[in-house]
C-alpha cells in the first residue's frame, strides 16, 4: 500500500509544478497582457483606463501575488473569465469536456478490444505468417499520423460514396444516441486506429517476453493446456506494460485530439486550447491547460491503482 | 561496425527501413541543394490543379506550383526540424538522465519531478503552449519539439544508467579508484550508446509526426515555404477536385515515419541483448 | 523391476533448416520404476536438454526431437513413445505422470498467483478437483513437504517466501498428483549449502515414501553420491559413461569421469588442505593485511516517512589478519556478511567503524595495494571495452600513463594467466567464462597489489574450469607472495585454496583458525552444521537430517551494541566464539524496543 500512498504524495507536487509552468509560460508571452487581450482595441485605451484594467486584473501586483490569487481562485473553482466567450473558463471547459471524454473512451474501447487480442494472438503465432500480417498492420497503423488517417477516411467516403461525415453542433449521447454515435464513430475510429496499433505492438512483445519466463515453463510442466498457459499464466504478467501504454494514451486523449477535432470540425477540448492560443485568450489557455494536466495525472493515478491490483509484489511490498 | 551493418541488412525490417530513410535523406539533401525538378515557388498559371503528367509527375497545386518539387522541399524542411529537435532533445535529455542516475538523491528527485511535470501534457499541447509563448515558425518548432521530447530521453537514459550503475564492472572501476568522469564516459555512456541509438531513431519518427501536425495547424513552417503538414492543410478543401494534393503528401509522411519506425525496431532487435533470449 | 522409461538414440536439436544445431547426439538409458538416475555434466553437456526432452518441454524452447524413442510405461500399463506423442497426450502426461522441478525456484513460480492457487491448479488439471476438495488436497501436499503452518502459507505469493521454501513448494506441486517419474533439474544449485541439504533430504524421503522414479540432473558429484542409484555422465551432448553409482565413483572407465572425480574440487573434511605455507608466529613477520573491529551497519527505515527503526548489522566487529603468501578464506551463507566485508576493504561500502591497514614492503608500490576479483566474470568486464582498455583502467585510475612498460606488463600478465597473445584487441564476449576470470585476475594484478580479495571468484565457473583457475591462483600466490582474502560459500573450493578459514555467521566471525583444524574438527555449532551439510563422496545414499534453523535477524534497534566477545582457544591456531546467554541477548533487544 505504501506504493500508492507515495504516488499520492507526489501528485500535488507535480500539480504544483504544472501550475507554475502554465502560469510562467503565459507571463512570458511577449507584449503586455492587456494589449494581447484586447487586440487592436487596446490602442483606444487612455493610460488611466489601462491602469484601472491592470488593477482590475491584478496585473499591477508582483508575479508571486498574481500567482497566489490565481491559485486560490483555482481551489475555489474559479479559473477566471474567458474574454472570447464572455463566460467563466470552467463553464467553457465543462461544455467541451463530454465530447472529448466520449471520444477518448470510444478510442480506448476500440484499441483494447481489437489490439489486445490481436497482440496476444500474434505472440502465440510468433514468426508465422499470421504474426507477420498483424505486425505489418500495426507498423503501418503506428506510422500514420491520426490526422492523415482522418483525411484519408474523409476522402475515401466522399470520393467513394459521396457522403460527408456529420459535422456541426455536438449531439450528447443521452439526447440522441444514434445521432451522437454517427457523429463520433469516424473520429473515434481515426483515433482508435493508431491507438490499436500501439496496443497490438506492446501486447505482442509483452506476451512474447513473458512466454520465455520460467514460471510459464512450470505451468507447462504441470500439464496446463496452451490457452490456459496464455490467459492464466502469461497474460496477467504481461499486462503492466499494456496498462501503462493505454493509460498514457488515454490520458493524452483526454487533453483533446487537436488535429482530429480540427478535421472533423468537432468542438472538443483540443480545439478549445488551440483557439484560445490563436485568440490570445490567456485565462482560457491557463485554465484549460491546467485542466488537461489534472486529467492526465488522475489517469496516471488510476494506472497506479491498476498496477497494485495486478501485481502482488507492488501491493504487498517486499518480504515481510 | 561492419558486423553491425551486416546484421542490419540481414534484418528484414532493418533492410526496408534503412532503404526508406536513405532515400529520404537523399531527397532532403537534393532539395536543400536546390536540385528539385522546378523552382518550388514558380507558378505555372496555365497548368493549375493538374493531375500527374510527364512534366509534373505529381501534378500541380492551386497556384500551378509543381507538387513534386514542393514535396521534396517539404521533406527537406521536415527532416531539418526532426533532426535538429531530436539532436537537441537527445543531448539535453542524456545529460539530465545520466547525472540524475549517477548522483541520485536531491538532483535526481528534482530532475525527475520536473520531467513528470512536462510529461503531464500531451506532446502536441506542450508544443502549442511553447509556440504560444515564442511565436510560430521553423526555428520555434525545433525548440518546441526538442522541449517536448527531452523528458523522454531523460527517462530512457536514466533507467538503463541506474541498472548499469549497479553492474559489477562499475563496482570494479570504483574499486580501482577510477574517477567519476572516467566511469561516466567509459562505462556508462559507452553502454548507453545502443539504447540511445534506438531511441533517437524512434524519436525521429515521432518528431516527424509532431512536425507535420504543427504545420498542418499553421503553427510550424510558414508559407510560402513548403512542408508536408502545410501541403496536407492546403489539400483539405480541394481533395475531391485534386486528390493528388492529399495522396502524395500523405504517403510521403507515412512512408517517412514508417522508415524510421522500421529502422528503430530493427536496431532494437540487433542492439538490445535483452531481446535475444538464449534458449537453454 | 519393470522399466519405467527406456530412452534410445535420442537426438535433439535447436533451430531449423540451415540453422539446425544438434545439441544431444544419441542418448540411451533405461530407468526402472522407483529408481534414481543422476545425469552429470557441465554446462553445454546437454544434460538439461535431455531432461526437458523427456516431458517434451524442449518443444517450447525452440528445440526439436530429431530422432530416437522414449518409451514410457504409464500408470494404466500402456507403453507410449514420448518422442512422437501428440501435444494433447503430453498435456496429460506432464504433471499427471511426469513431474518436474527446476533450478531457480524464485523465478519458476508465477509472481501474481498465490502458491495455493498454483498447487491446486495441478489437482484441477490432472484430477479435476475444485473448491474444497482441491483446497484440502493442496493443504496436504504442502504438509507433505514439511512446510509448517501450511494453511496460512496457501495465501502467500512467491515473493513472500525464501528460496528454500519456494523449492519445497515446487516439489509439492510436482508431486501433487503422485507422478511415476520426477525430473529434478539442478534443484539446489541456486540455494545455500544448508538449504541444499534440507531439499536433498526431503527429496530422498519423499522418494522413499512415494516410490517415484527420479532423474536428477546436476554438475555436483558430491550430490550424486548422496542420492543416485545409477549415474550417467554427459559431455558435449554425448553419454561418455553410465552405470551403477559405486562402479562409476570407484572405478570410472572414461577419462572425463576420472577428471570430474579427481581434478574437480570435492570436500573431504579438511584432509586435503594446502600445506605450502607455514604461518609465522606473532612478531616474526608483520601481516600484509590487518583488519581490526571492522563493522558495517546499514540504516534501516520503515514506513512512508522512512523513519529510522535501527540498523542492519551486516558486519559486526570483525578482526583478522593475513600474512604474505597466505590465503584466508571467509566462509558463510548468504546474508552472513562475507561479501560486505570484502567490499568494505575496497571502499565499495563504508565501514561504520574499525580500521584496516595494508603493509606492502616492496618498493614502488602503487596507490591501491588491495585489488578485487568479482564473482561474475560476465558482469565485471565492461562489454564495450577491449582487453587493452580493460587492463589499462587500474593503471589510469592510479594516476599513471599507459606507456611501453605498462604495455609490456599487459602482455606478460596475459601470458602468465594463460590467455592467447592476440587477446589484447578482443572484447570480453569473445572469451569463455574461465578465460574472462583469468582476464579479471590479470587486471587486478596490473598495479602490483599486495592483497587480492577474491569474492566468490570461481563460483560462476564450471567445475572443471574452477580447478584450473584455482591452480592458477595458487601458482600466482606462490610466485608473488600475494595475500589472498578468499570469500566463498563453497567448502570444497575453500579446502583447495585456504591456509586459514574464518567462518562468518550473522555478521560475526564465530570460528577462525588453520584450515585443517577448522574443517576437520569444527568447534562452533554453526560450523558443525555447515560442514555436515556439505555433500561428500564418502557419504553414499546417506539420509540427511532435516534442519530448519534460520539465520536470526540482523536488524537491531537504534543504539544497540552487541555484547563483548568471548573466545575459546582450542588449538595452536584455532579459536571459537563462546556464545553468551541467548535469553540475555533477547531481553536486551526487548528493552531497547520499549
Coordinates of N, CA, C and O in Angstrom, one line a residue, chain B residues 157-227:
Chain B
X157 N 17.4 7.4 -20.7 CA 18.8 7.2 -20.3 C 18.9 6.9 -18.8 O 19.7 6.0 -18.4
X158 N 18.0 7.4 -18.0 CA 18.1 7.2 -16.5 C 17.9 5.8 -16.2 O 18.7 5.2 -15.3
X159 N 16.9 5.1 -16.7 CA 16.6 3.7 -16.4 C 17.8 2.8 -16.6 O 18.3 2.3 -15.6
X160 N 18.3 2.7 -17.8 CA 19.5 1.8 -18.0 C 20.7 2.3 -17.3 O 21.5 1.5 -16.8
X161 N 20.9 3.6 -17.1 CA 22.0 4.1 -16.4 C 22.0 3.6 -14.9 O 23.0 3.2 -14.4
X162 N 20.8 3.6 -14.4 CA 20.6 3.1 -13.0 C 21.0 1.7 -12.9 O 21.7 1.2 -12.0
X163 N 20.6 0.9 -13.9 CA 21.0 -0.5 -13.9 C 22.4 -0.8 -14.2 O 23.1 -1.7 -13.5
X164 N 23.0 0.0 -15.1 CA 24.4 -0.2 -15.3 C 25.3 0.2 -14.1 O 26.3 -0.4 -13.8
X165 N 24.8 1.2 -13.4 CA 25.5 1.7 -12.2 C 25.7 0.6 -11.2 O 26.6 0.6 -10.4
X166 N 24.7 -0.4 -11.1 CA 24.8 -1.5 -10.2 C 25.6 -2.7 -10.7 O 25.8 -3.7 -10.0
X167 N 26.0 -2.6 -12.0 CA 26.7 -3.8 -12.6 C 28.1 -3.9 -11.9 O 28.7 -2.9 -11.5
X168 N 28.6 -5.1 -11.9 CA 29.9 -5.4 -11.3 C 31.1 -4.6 -11.9 O 32.0 -4.2 -11.2
X169 N 31.0 -4.3 -13.2 CA 32.2 -3.6 -13.8 C 32.3 -2.2 -13.3 O 33.4 -1.6 -13.3
X170 N 31.1 -1.6 -12.9 CA 31.2 -0.3 -12.3 C 31.8 -0.4 -10.9 O 32.6 0.4 -10.5
X171 N 31.4 -1.4 -10.2 CA 32.0 -1.7 -8.8 C 33.5 -1.9 -9.0 O 34.3 -1.4 -8.2
X172 N 33.9 -2.6 -10.0 CA 35.3 -2.9 -10.2 C 36.0 -1.6 -10.5 O 37.1 -1.3 -9.9
X173 N 35.4 -0.7 -11.3 CA 36.0 0.6 -11.6 C 36.2 1.4 -10.3 O 37.2 2.0 -10.1
X174 N 35.2 1.3 -9.5 CA 35.3 2.1 -8.2 C 36.3 1.5 -7.3 O 37.0 2.2 -6.6
X175 N 36.5 0.2 -7.4 CA 37.5 -0.5 -6.5 C 38.9 -0.1 -7.0 O 39.8 -0.1 -6.2
X176 N 39.1 0.2 -8.3 CA 40.4 0.7 -8.7 C 40.6 2.1 -8.4 O 41.7 2.6 -8.5
X177 N 39.5 2.8 -8.0 CA 39.6 4.2 -7.7 C 39.5 5.1 -9.0 O 40.0 6.2 -9.0
X178 N 38.8 4.6 -10.0 CA 38.7 5.4 -11.2 C 37.8 6.6 -10.9 O 37.0 6.6 -10.1
X179 N 38.1 7.7 -11.7 CA 37.4 9.0 -11.4 C 36.0 8.9 -11.9 O 35.6 8.1 -12.8
X180 N 35.1 9.8 -11.4 CA 33.7 9.8 -11.8 C 33.6 10.0 -13.3 O 32.8 9.4 -13.9
X181 N 34.3 11.0 -13.8 CA 34.2 11.3 -15.2 C 34.6 10.1 -16.1 O 34.0 9.8 -17.1
X182 N 35.6 9.4 -15.6 CA 36.0 8.2 -16.4 C 34.9 7.1 -16.4 O 34.5 6.6 -17.4
X183 N 34.3 6.9 -15.2 CA 33.2 5.9 -15.1 C 32.0 6.3 -15.9 O 31.4 5.5 -16.6
X184 N 31.7 7.6 -15.8 CA 30.5 8.1 -16.6 C 30.7 8.0 -18.1 O 29.8 7.6 -18.8
X185 N 31.9 8.3 -18.6 CA 32.1 8.3 -20.0 C 32.4 6.9 -20.5 O 31.8 6.4 -21.4
X186 N 33.4 6.2 -19.9 CA 33.8 4.9 -20.4 C 32.8 3.8 -20.1 O 32.7 2.8 -20.8
X187 N 32.3 3.8 -18.9 CA 31.4 2.7 -18.5 C 29.9 2.9 -18.8 O 29.3 2.1 -19.4
X188 N 29.4 4.1 -18.3 CA 28.0 4.3 -18.5 C 27.7 4.7 -20.0 O 26.9 4.0 -20.6
X189 N 28.3 5.8 -20.4 CA 27.9 6.3 -21.8 C 28.1 5.2 -22.8 O 27.3 5.0 -23.7
X190 N 29.3 4.6 -22.8 CA 29.6 3.6 -23.8 C 28.5 2.5 -23.9 O 28.2 2.0 -25.0
X191 N 28.0 2.1 -22.7 CA 26.9 1.1 -22.7 C 25.6 1.7 -23.0 O 24.6 0.9 -23.2
X192 N 25.4 3.0 -23.0 CA 24.1 3.6 -23.3 C 24.0 3.9 -24.8 O 22.9 4.3 -25.2
X193 N 25.1 3.8 -25.5 CA 25.0 4.1 -27.0 C 23.9 3.3 -27.7 O 23.2 3.8 -28.4
X194 N 23.9 2.0 -27.3 CA 22.9 1.2 -28.0 C 21.4 1.6 -27.8 O 20.7 1.9 -28.7
X195 N 21.0 1.7 -26.5 CA 19.6 2.1 -26.3 C 19.4 3.5 -26.8 O 18.3 3.8 -27.3
X196 N 20.4 4.4 -26.8 CA 20.2 5.8 -27.3 C 20.0 5.8 -28.8 O 19.1 6.5 -29.3
X197 N 20.8 4.9 -29.5 CA 20.6 4.9 -31.0 C 19.2 4.5 -31.3 O 18.5 5.1 -32.2
X198 N 18.7 3.4 -30.6 CA 17.3 3.0 -30.9 C 16.3 4.1 -30.6 O 15.4 4.5 -31.4
X199 N 16.5 4.8 -29.5 CA 15.6 5.9 -29.1 C 15.6 7.0 -30.0 O 14.6 7.6 -30.4
X200 N 16.8 7.4 -30.5 CA 17.0 8.5 -31.4 C 16.2 8.2 -32.7 O 15.4 9.0 -33.2
X201 N 16.3 7.0 -33.2 CA 15.6 6.6 -34.4 C 14.1 6.7 -34.3 O 13.4 7.2 -35.1
X202 N 13.6 6.1 -33.1 CA 12.2 6.2 -32.9 C 11.7 7.6 -32.7 O 10.6 8.0 -33.2
X203 N 12.5 8.4 -32.0 CA 12.1 9.8 -31.8 C 12.1 10.6 -33.1 O 11.3 11.5 -33.2
X204 N 12.9 10.2 -34.0 CA 12.8 10.9 -35.3 C 11.5 10.6 -36.0 O 10.9 11.6 -36.6
X205 N 11.0 9.4 -35.8 CA 9.6 9.1 -36.3 C 8.6 10.0 -35.6 O 7.8 10.6 -36.3
X206 N 8.6 10.1 -34.3 CA 7.6 10.9 -33.6 C 7.7 12.4 -34.0 O 6.8 13.1 -34.0
X207 N 9.0 12.8 -34.1 CA 9.2 14.2 -34.3 C 8.7 14.6 -35.7 O 8.1 15.7 -35.9
X208 N 8.8 13.7 -36.7 CA 8.2 13.9 -38.0 C 6.7 14.1 -37.8 O 6.1 14.9 -38.5
X209 N 6.2 13.2 -37.0 CA 4.7 13.2 -36.8 C 4.3 14.5 -36.1 O 3.3 15.1 -36.6
X210 N 5.0 14.9 -35.1 CA 4.6 16.2 -34.4 C 4.8 17.4 -35.4 O 3.9 18.3 -35.4
X211 N 5.9 17.4 -36.1 CA 6.1 18.5 -37.0 C 5.0 18.6 -38.0 O 4.5 19.7 -38.3
X212 N 4.6 17.5 -38.6 CA 3.6 17.6 -39.7 C 2.3 18.1 -39.0 O 1.6 18.9 -39.7
X213 N 2.0 17.7 -37.8 CA 0.8 18.1 -37.1 C 0.9 19.6 -36.9 O -0.1 20.4 -37.1
X214 N 2.0 20.1 -36.4 CA 2.1 21.6 -36.1 C 2.0 22.4 -37.4 O 1.3 23.4 -37.4
X215 N 2.6 21.9 -38.5 CA 2.5 22.8 -39.7 C 1.1 22.6 -40.3 O 0.6 23.5 -40.9
X216 N 0.4 21.5 -40.1 CA -0.9 21.3 -40.5 C -1.8 22.4 -39.8 O -2.7 23.0 -40.5
X217 N -1.5 22.7 -38.6 CA -2.3 23.7 -37.8 C -1.9 25.1 -38.2 O -2.4 26.0 -37.7
X218 N -0.8 25.2 -39.0 CA -0.3 26.5 -39.4 C 0.6 27.1 -38.4 O 0.9 28.3 -38.4
X219 N 1.1 26.3 -37.4 CA 2.0 26.8 -36.4 C 3.5 26.5 -36.6 O 4.3 26.9 -35.8
X220 N 3.7 25.7 -37.6 CA 5.1 25.3 -37.9 C 5.7 26.2 -39.0 O 5.6 27.4 -38.9
X221 N 6.2 25.5 -40.0 CA 6.7 26.2 -41.2 C 5.7 27.1 -41.8 O 4.5 26.8 -41.9
X222 N 6.1 28.3 -42.1 CA 5.1 29.3 -42.6 C 5.2 29.4 -44.1 O 6.3 29.3 -44.7
X223 N 4.0 29.6 -44.8 CA 4.0 29.7 -46.3 C 4.8 31.0 -46.6 O 4.8 31.9 -45.8
X224 N 5.3 31.2 -47.8 CA 5.2 30.3 -48.9 C 6.2 29.1 -48.9 O 6.2 28.3 -49.8
X225 N 7.0 29.0 -47.8 CA 7.9 27.9 -47.7 C 7.0 26.6 -47.6 O 5.8 26.7 -47.3
X226 N 7.5 25.5 -47.9 CA 6.7 24.3 -48.0 C 7.1 23.3 -46.9 O 8.2 23.2 -46.5
X227 N 6.1 22.6 -46.4 CA 6.3 21.4 -45.6 C 5.2 20.5 -45.8 O 4.1 20.8 -46.3

